[in-house]
XYZ file of C-alpha atoms in Angstrom:
540
model
C 90.664 194.056 109.181
C 93.852 196.077 109.440
C 96.940 194.018 110.079
C 100.136 194.772 111.991
C 103.536 193.832 110.553
C 105.073 191.825 113.375
C 107.993 189.519 114.006
C 106.961 186.086 115.218
C 108.193 186.902 118.718
C 106.284 190.200 118.664
C 103.129 188.380 117.560
C 103.441 186.066 120.571
C 103.926 189.035 122.886
C 100.924 190.902 121.552
C 98.797 187.744 121.591
C 99.643 187.208 125.243
C 98.814 190.820 126.123
C 95.468 190.577 124.321
C 94.911 187.177 125.933
C 94.661 188.485 129.472
C 98.216 187.869 130.647
C 99.195 189.394 134.003
C 102.944 188.747 133.853
C 105.833 187.597 131.697
C 109.011 186.173 133.188
C 112.190 185.625 131.158
C 115.944 185.698 130.907
C 117.406 187.132 127.691
C 118.449 184.635 125.027
C 118.306 184.710 121.242
C 115.919 184.116 119.545
C 113.434 184.647 122.405
C 114.563 187.993 123.869
C 112.286 190.259 121.916
C 109.117 188.694 123.319
C 109.760 190.255 126.715
C 111.289 193.442 125.299
C 108.145 194.031 123.195
C 106.024 193.739 126.349
C 108.376 195.978 128.332
C 108.021 198.701 125.709
C 104.289 198.231 125.109
C 102.139 201.134 126.206
C 99.184 198.774 126.445
C 101.100 196.405 128.720
C 102.096 199.300 130.995
C 98.512 200.511 131.222
C 97.443 196.970 132.146
C 100.210 196.783 134.751
C 101.602 193.581 133.261
C 104.697 192.377 135.085
C 107.672 192.253 132.689
C 110.955 192.650 134.621
C 113.803 190.285 133.818
C 114.517 187.318 136.067
C 117.993 186.272 137.272
C 117.840 183.016 135.264
C 115.371 180.768 133.455
C 114.771 178.686 136.562
C 113.583 181.630 138.621
C 111.537 182.840 135.695
C 109.756 179.464 135.384
C 109.061 179.336 139.096
C 107.773 182.888 139.280
C 105.389 182.192 136.394
C 104.234 179.126 138.235
C 103.697 181.252 141.327
C 101.548 183.667 139.363
C 99.609 180.739 137.920
C 99.150 179.403 141.483
C 97.539 182.750 142.324
C 95.044 182.236 139.501
C 96.443 184.681 136.962
C 97.779 184.094 133.442
C 101.558 184.033 133.171
C 104.028 183.483 130.353
C 107.649 182.459 130.692
C 110.057 182.806 127.773
C 113.534 181.465 127.064
C 115.756 180.032 124.351
C 116.027 176.282 124.045
C 119.101 175.812 126.237
C 117.441 177.935 128.889
C 114.926 175.177 129.284
C 117.733 173.021 130.623
C 118.226 175.497 133.445
C 114.495 175.584 134.125
C 113.961 171.849 133.642
C 113.511 171.037 137.341
C 110.481 173.284 137.721
C 109.315 172.562 134.171
C 109.007 168.814 134.803
C 107.418 169.220 138.204
C 104.987 171.882 136.958
C 103.457 169.251 134.669
C 102.600 167.353 137.852
C 101.432 170.309 139.971
C 99.407 171.535 137.017
C 98.313 175.117 136.556
C 95.676 177.267 138.224
C 95.776 180.386 136.087
C 96.846 179.755 132.486
C 100.605 179.202 132.118
C 102.311 179.423 128.731
C 105.966 178.334 128.353
C 107.487 179.778 125.187
C 110.777 178.208 124.099
C 112.667 179.393 121.017
C 114.772 176.699 119.339
C 117.746 177.526 117.122
C 118.269 174.975 114.300
C 121.587 175.471 112.515
C 122.896 177.071 115.743
C 122.841 180.667 114.530
C 123.583 181.870 118.050
C 123.586 178.742 120.177
C 125.702 175.815 121.273
C 123.328 173.033 120.236
C 120.212 172.253 118.197
C 118.089 170.567 120.843
C 114.391 170.241 120.015
C 112.073 171.409 122.760
C 109.263 169.146 121.558
C 111.248 166.342 123.235
C 110.966 168.150 126.505
C 107.231 168.518 125.944
C 106.852 164.816 125.358
C 109.152 164.157 128.327
C 106.890 166.223 130.611
C 103.733 164.868 128.935
C 102.229 168.339 128.441
C 100.492 169.796 125.400
C 102.804 171.472 122.847
C 101.930 174.203 120.324
C 104.108 174.869 117.260
C 102.852 177.748 115.078
C 103.400 177.529 111.324
C 103.312 181.311 110.769
C 103.113 184.638 112.585
C 99.326 184.736 112.642
C 99.221 181.376 114.392
C 101.895 182.602 116.778
C 99.572 185.461 117.804
C 96.469 183.265 117.966
C 98.233 180.462 119.879
C 99.457 182.756 122.653
C 95.832 183.493 123.506
C 94.737 179.897 122.825
C 97.611 178.525 124.949
C 96.217 180.227 128.064
C 92.751 178.827 127.333
C 94.148 175.338 126.773
C 96.182 175.572 129.951
C 93.166 176.529 132.057
C 90.895 173.992 130.382
C 93.169 171.073 131.330
C 94.856 172.733 134.341
C 98.304 172.122 132.867
C 101.119 174.394 131.653
C 101.384 174.506 127.878
C 104.642 174.605 125.911
C 104.878 176.699 122.750
C 107.859 175.851 120.584
C 109.079 178.264 117.940
C 112.247 178.411 115.853
C 114.635 181.139 114.768
C 113.142 181.803 111.302
C 109.628 182.251 112.599
C 110.853 184.292 115.562
C 112.791 186.769 113.412
C 110.694 187.087 110.261
C 107.762 189.428 109.752
C 104.244 188.975 108.439
C 100.888 190.705 108.621
C 98.984 189.749 111.791
C 95.299 190.448 112.408
C 94.655 191.156 116.096
C 91.539 190.027 117.890
C 88.932 192.669 118.373
C 88.469 191.520 121.964
C 91.166 192.112 124.574
C 90.591 189.688 127.424
C 90.367 190.984 130.965
C 93.019 189.675 133.365
C 91.970 186.956 135.807
C 91.064 187.838 139.357
C 93.195 186.530 142.192
C 92.056 182.971 142.916
C 93.807 180.292 144.968
C 93.700 176.619 143.882
C 90.639 174.702 145.011
C 92.886 171.792 145.972
C 94.963 173.240 148.799
C 97.785 170.687 148.353
C 97.856 170.749 144.541
C 101.291 172.397 144.524
C 102.760 170.408 147.448
C 104.761 167.608 145.793
C 105.299 165.394 148.751
C 105.536 161.821 147.399
C 102.046 160.780 148.484
C 100.528 163.830 146.780
C 102.834 163.723 143.761
C 101.856 160.113 143.035
C 98.183 161.160 142.815
C 99.023 164.185 140.702
C 101.121 162.015 138.372
C 98.245 159.547 137.924
C 96.029 162.508 137.024
C 98.619 163.666 134.440
C 98.637 160.177 132.961
C 94.852 159.980 132.857
C 94.759 163.325 131.006
C 96.879 162.096 128.108
C 93.841 160.813 126.214
C 92.171 164.210 126.681
C 95.255 165.984 125.347
C 95.244 163.721 122.308
C 91.520 164.267 121.745
C 92.140 168.034 121.880
C 94.800 167.649 119.200
C 92.459 165.623 117.038
C 89.873 168.414 117.219
C 92.340 171.333 117.047
C 91.935 173.997 114.419
C 95.720 174.002 114.150
C 95.875 170.400 112.948
C 94.371 169.423 109.627
C 94.156 166.599 107.112
C 93.998 167.765 103.487
C 93.173 164.988 101.052
C 94.530 164.700 97.501
C 94.388 162.246 94.640
C 98.032 161.142 94.457
C 98.528 158.519 97.209
C 102.041 157.576 96.128
C 103.237 159.833 98.923
C 101.779 161.545 101.938
C 103.304 164.539 103.745
C 103.328 165.300 107.427
C 104.339 168.945 107.955
C 105.031 170.255 111.437
C 105.007 173.916 112.469
C 107.080 176.072 110.165
C 107.631 173.023 107.921
C 104.050 173.470 106.717
C 104.843 177.038 105.720
C 107.870 175.825 103.751
C 105.753 173.122 102.062
C 103.109 175.586 100.928
C 105.724 177.960 99.593
C 106.422 175.273 96.978
C 102.713 175.218 96.116
C 101.806 178.932 96.066
C 98.357 178.169 94.667
C 97.727 175.719 97.509
C 97.338 172.771 95.132
C 99.637 170.180 96.712
C 98.957 166.902 94.829
C 99.641 164.757 97.915
C 97.595 164.275 101.067
C 98.964 166.458 103.867
C 98.702 166.315 107.617
C 99.514 169.701 109.183
C 100.579 169.415 112.809
C 100.833 172.464 115.045
C 99.434 170.978 118.251
C 100.755 167.937 120.121
C 100.373 165.121 121.069
C 100.253 164.127 117.417
C 96.722 163.547 116.068
C 96.676 159.796 115.939
C 93.616 159.413 113.698
C 95.078 161.651 110.995
C 98.428 159.872 111.170
C 96.783 156.451 110.848
C 94.783 157.690 107.847
C 97.728 159.118 105.928
C 100.041 156.189 106.687
C 97.288 153.712 105.770
C 96.406 155.349 102.461
C 99.818 156.423 101.146
C 102.695 154.294 99.847
C 105.263 156.358 101.722
C 105.283 159.389 103.984
C 107.604 162.417 103.928
C 107.957 164.107 107.301
C 108.848 167.813 107.340
C 109.901 169.054 110.774
C 112.485 171.518 112.070
C 114.932 170.101 114.559
C 115.039 166.475 115.628
C 113.187 163.694 113.719
C 110.660 163.497 116.533
C 107.609 162.357 114.551
C 109.664 160.456 112.002
C 111.215 158.375 114.772
C 107.820 157.698 116.356
C 106.354 156.518 113.042
C 109.358 154.534 111.867
C 110.041 152.868 115.197
C 113.123 150.924 116.149
C 111.636 147.517 115.288
C 109.416 148.828 112.424
C 106.562 146.637 113.778
C 103.118 147.613 114.989
C 102.657 144.758 117.433
C 104.534 146.277 120.379
C 103.136 145.879 123.876
C 104.213 147.170 127.249
C 103.368 150.167 129.431
C 101.473 152.109 126.752
C 98.883 149.418 126.057
C 98.405 148.397 129.679
C 100.321 145.106 129.562
C 102.562 146.675 132.208
C 101.548 149.387 134.669
C 101.966 152.837 133.161
C 103.318 154.193 136.445
C 105.408 152.818 139.294
C 108.411 150.511 139.261
C 108.575 147.105 137.617
C 108.467 144.028 139.839
C 109.151 140.305 139.152
C 105.444 139.601 139.584
C 104.447 142.318 137.168
C 106.834 141.001 134.538
C 105.639 137.484 135.156
C 102.050 138.440 134.506
C 103.094 140.135 131.255
C 104.787 136.885 130.233
C 101.583 134.955 130.914
C 102.547 133.230 134.167
C 99.945 132.778 136.905
C 101.141 134.860 139.845
C 99.576 134.356 143.250
C 98.596 137.475 145.167
C 100.981 138.294 148.036
C 99.828 138.393 151.633
C 98.438 141.601 153.022
C 100.955 143.821 154.858
C 100.304 143.791 158.620
C 99.394 147.198 160.067
C 102.397 147.101 162.410
C 104.788 147.333 159.471
C 102.639 149.424 157.132
C 104.181 152.613 155.787
C 103.772 155.630 158.056
C 104.073 159.289 157.090
C 107.278 161.026 158.181
C 107.193 163.687 160.849
C 109.368 166.477 162.208
C 111.606 165.332 165.021
C 110.616 166.056 168.602
C 112.331 169.324 169.504
C 112.920 170.367 165.870
C 113.381 174.128 165.406
C 110.989 174.103 162.442
C 108.126 173.242 164.820
C 108.534 176.524 166.697
C 108.709 178.419 163.379
C 105.494 176.870 162.069
C 103.562 177.331 165.297
C 104.248 181.046 165.258
C 103.810 181.351 161.499
C 100.415 179.642 161.500
C 99.072 181.999 164.143
C 100.140 185.117 162.296
C 99.163 183.892 158.818
C 95.679 183.179 160.169
C 95.269 186.950 160.568
C 95.761 187.430 156.804
C 94.130 184.351 155.350
C 95.481 181.009 154.185
C 97.203 180.057 150.928
C 100.229 182.363 151.049
C 103.131 180.280 152.386
C 105.541 178.868 149.796
C 108.031 176.241 150.994
C 110.963 174.372 149.581
C 112.872 171.044 149.633
C 113.999 169.961 153.073
C 112.817 168.752 156.483
C 110.563 171.780 156.774
C 108.479 170.440 153.853
C 106.896 168.195 156.457
C 105.116 171.325 157.642
C 102.577 170.483 154.917
C 101.352 167.558 157.021
C 99.121 167.551 160.115
C 99.196 168.992 162.710
C 100.768 172.017 160.994
C 99.322 172.158 157.450
C 101.429 175.276 157.197
C 102.670 175.436 153.628
C 101.043 175.722 150.204
C 103.802 174.695 147.808
C 106.846 172.488 147.446
C 108.000 172.279 143.837
C 111.793 172.330 143.452
C 114.960 173.627 145.044
C 114.681 177.399 145.489
C 111.094 177.725 144.255
C 109.767 179.015 147.575
C 111.202 182.502 147.116
C 110.403 182.867 143.441
C 106.895 181.464 143.743
C 106.256 183.864 146.623
C 107.569 186.658 144.388
C 105.280 185.653 141.525
C 102.299 185.401 143.844
C 103.135 188.853 145.269
C 103.438 190.205 141.730
C 99.969 188.870 141.157
C 98.673 190.741 144.223
C 98.820 188.041 146.940
C 100.307 190.128 149.755
C 101.805 189.183 152.069
C 103.463 186.206 150.416
C 105.895 184.235 152.550
C 108.722 181.931 151.557
C 110.043 179.215 153.880
C 113.405 177.807 152.824
C 116.260 176.009 154.608
C 119.791 177.293 154.967
C 121.391 174.786 152.567
C 118.578 175.067 150.036
C 118.932 178.845 150.088
C 122.563 178.665 149.043
C 121.745 175.915 146.540
C 119.115 177.748 144.552
C 117.480 180.460 146.612
C 119.870 183.361 146.229
C 118.999 184.238 142.659
C 115.310 184.354 143.519
C 116.035 186.679 146.421
C 118.056 188.882 144.060
C 115.060 189.135 141.710
C 112.860 190.175 144.648
C 115.394 192.758 145.860
C 115.832 194.260 142.387
C 112.090 194.846 142.199
C 111.540 195.483 145.920
C 108.839 192.844 145.886
C 106.828 192.721 149.152
C 107.713 189.233 150.348
C 109.050 187.849 153.602
C 111.665 185.095 153.326
C 112.050 182.816 156.333
C 115.416 180.973 156.161
C 114.920 178.243 158.779
C 118.563 177.664 159.670
C 119.409 174.387 161.445
C 123.046 174.676 160.481
C 123.258 171.458 158.445
C 121.808 169.568 155.483
C 119.593 167.680 157.845
C 117.249 165.949 155.432
C 120.051 163.831 154.005
C 121.909 163.103 157.222
C 123.329 166.297 158.640
C 126.025 167.104 156.114
C 127.816 170.442 156.353
C 125.788 173.339 155.008
C 127.596 175.793 152.740
C 125.398 178.489 154.267
C 126.731 178.148 157.802
C 127.869 181.505 159.138
C 127.160 183.310 155.906
C 123.429 183.854 155.662
C 123.245 187.412 157.009
C 126.154 188.650 154.880
C 124.751 186.929 151.750
C 121.390 188.545 152.216
C 122.874 191.963 152.921
C 125.192 191.557 149.959
C 122.225 190.782 147.722
C 120.664 194.061 148.762
C 118.290 193.242 151.585
C 118.223 196.229 153.971
C 120.056 195.460 157.195
C 117.165 196.606 159.405
C 114.929 194.023 157.708
C 117.224 191.073 158.410
C 116.366 189.381 161.709
C 118.068 186.461 163.439
C 115.866 184.648 165.994
C 116.168 181.748 168.391
C 113.193 179.424 167.655
C 112.300 178.048 171.054
C 108.900 177.976 172.855
C 109.727 180.826 175.250
C 110.410 183.104 172.252
C 107.033 182.357 170.699
C 105.470 185.795 171.182
C 108.667 187.568 170.061
C 108.790 185.547 166.854
C 105.154 186.316 166.096
C 105.711 190.026 166.615
C 108.611 190.101 164.166
C 106.567 188.134 161.608
C 103.737 190.653 161.880
C 106.095 193.584 161.506
C 107.789 192.253 158.399
C 104.597 191.008 156.750
C 103.500 194.656 156.712
C 106.732 195.902 155.152
C 106.380 196.817 151.486
C 109.687 195.347 150.444
C 111.917 192.339 150.957
C 112.567 191.129 154.479
C 114.515 188.094 155.686
C 113.925 186.330 158.990
C 116.474 183.704 160.071
C 115.296 181.429 162.879
C 118.530 179.666 163.868
C 118.921 176.585 166.067
C 121.063 173.562 165.346
C 119.294 170.395 164.125
C 118.423 168.228 167.129
C 119.705 165.085 165.443
C 122.961 166.763 164.463
C 123.337 168.064 168.032
C 122.970 164.545 169.404
C 125.590 163.240 166.971
C 127.911 166.119 167.740
C 127.620 165.480 171.465
C 128.385 161.787 170.986
C 131.450 162.635 168.931
C 132.566 165.148 171.551
C 132.160 162.632 174.398
C 134.026 159.948 172.475
C 136.828 162.355 171.749
C 137.075 163.360 175.402
C 137.098 159.732 176.523
C 139.818 158.920 174.069
C 141.901 161.899 175.275
C 141.441 160.822 178.917
C 142.750 157.326 178.197
C 145.765 158.808 176.442
């Protein structure tokens, strides 16, 4: 088969194109930049209408990819290692929401800091998020793993991290492409309608699912074609070679006749059976890995003892907080079960306050969205997140600060039109503006509802940095003035609000609707302060 001479980053890009990808999201950063540039310049990608515009930062890129995954299509997000710090909020939470369409997160590390400010190892992030990690050992694997990563993501409904390093990214090798180019996924909403709504009660269930899947991830690593145990006669030393480290090892044995047993690792979690075999048979083990001593530290351990118990072996609960009773049981004490909690003091779900402006927004929104079909409202962090609960059941996502706009953008890029974002005034100025800028730059057909209650109400009514600025910010970011609406969300304006929603949902560009009414709780506090001030002045 004819091969193409590709950089590692180009191999990943081509593998993703051939693997049925519908969109790539990224912010430039060496050594990852060329992945997206290759796709932007690819005639094949253009013919397939693959989204490839740059995002405003790594966070918005990650969220947009998650939005495309939500809509059932395959998405890739690319960044350098320090960019993952910017995207970490969504990255960590995406492990809990899981994926719908395949989602591949490609992070390019930079050992020796050729063009970076640190040497952080992204495998640590992968372990931190408890998601599968791929680490190609050569350019051919980089190509193959891009395609495989989407398959793995969809098989386990989890984003997959691919970690590469500078030398693999920027060196060339012959790559054999697959004869089959996969067709892009059809638009398909999640079967679980609240999968992406990380309210605590839902997030706890999702987290337990993530924990229960760890054994499956490990089994997949044990069976992976990218991990291998190669036996040899000389057991005086065993070698564990990770990613590009395996390439470097075999360069010292060009005939492939390494005299020592070798475990090649290119898929994580580490294959426990292979590790036990090589450490059990060999007198010592040499670990070859770029970046941090991740596997070496795991094997060596702080106490250098095998008999360690705790959360991993079930002595303590794997999730939730520690309690005195839990610790007591672990110590062998007999702990009596506590009394049942009476219903009168049992935990109750939170609810929007009576008279809250968000209620009027959701009542109108639900009626209009029903005309288009459910599953197209992306929300954010704030009081309005409670719109996910009965009686409204109005939103379909709540992932991290600012994700409403960028997930709506990604879903719209995938073809889910109209897509609607619901975000609060303070959250918008916290992390929503860059997402809106992405949408404006591409004239993405989304409607952004900034539900403005003029305070940071969720945390007690602190002053919002957005107060008095929202219209000018939106106009300054490029939203057309005729598509910026300020409304009064009260029952008597219900039909007017619906009509504006309908109008802007049909607009093939970015529109912003700002329902503005002060938080009812803040208003009560303000009135009390005003009365107290007046009474004090009267006495004076």
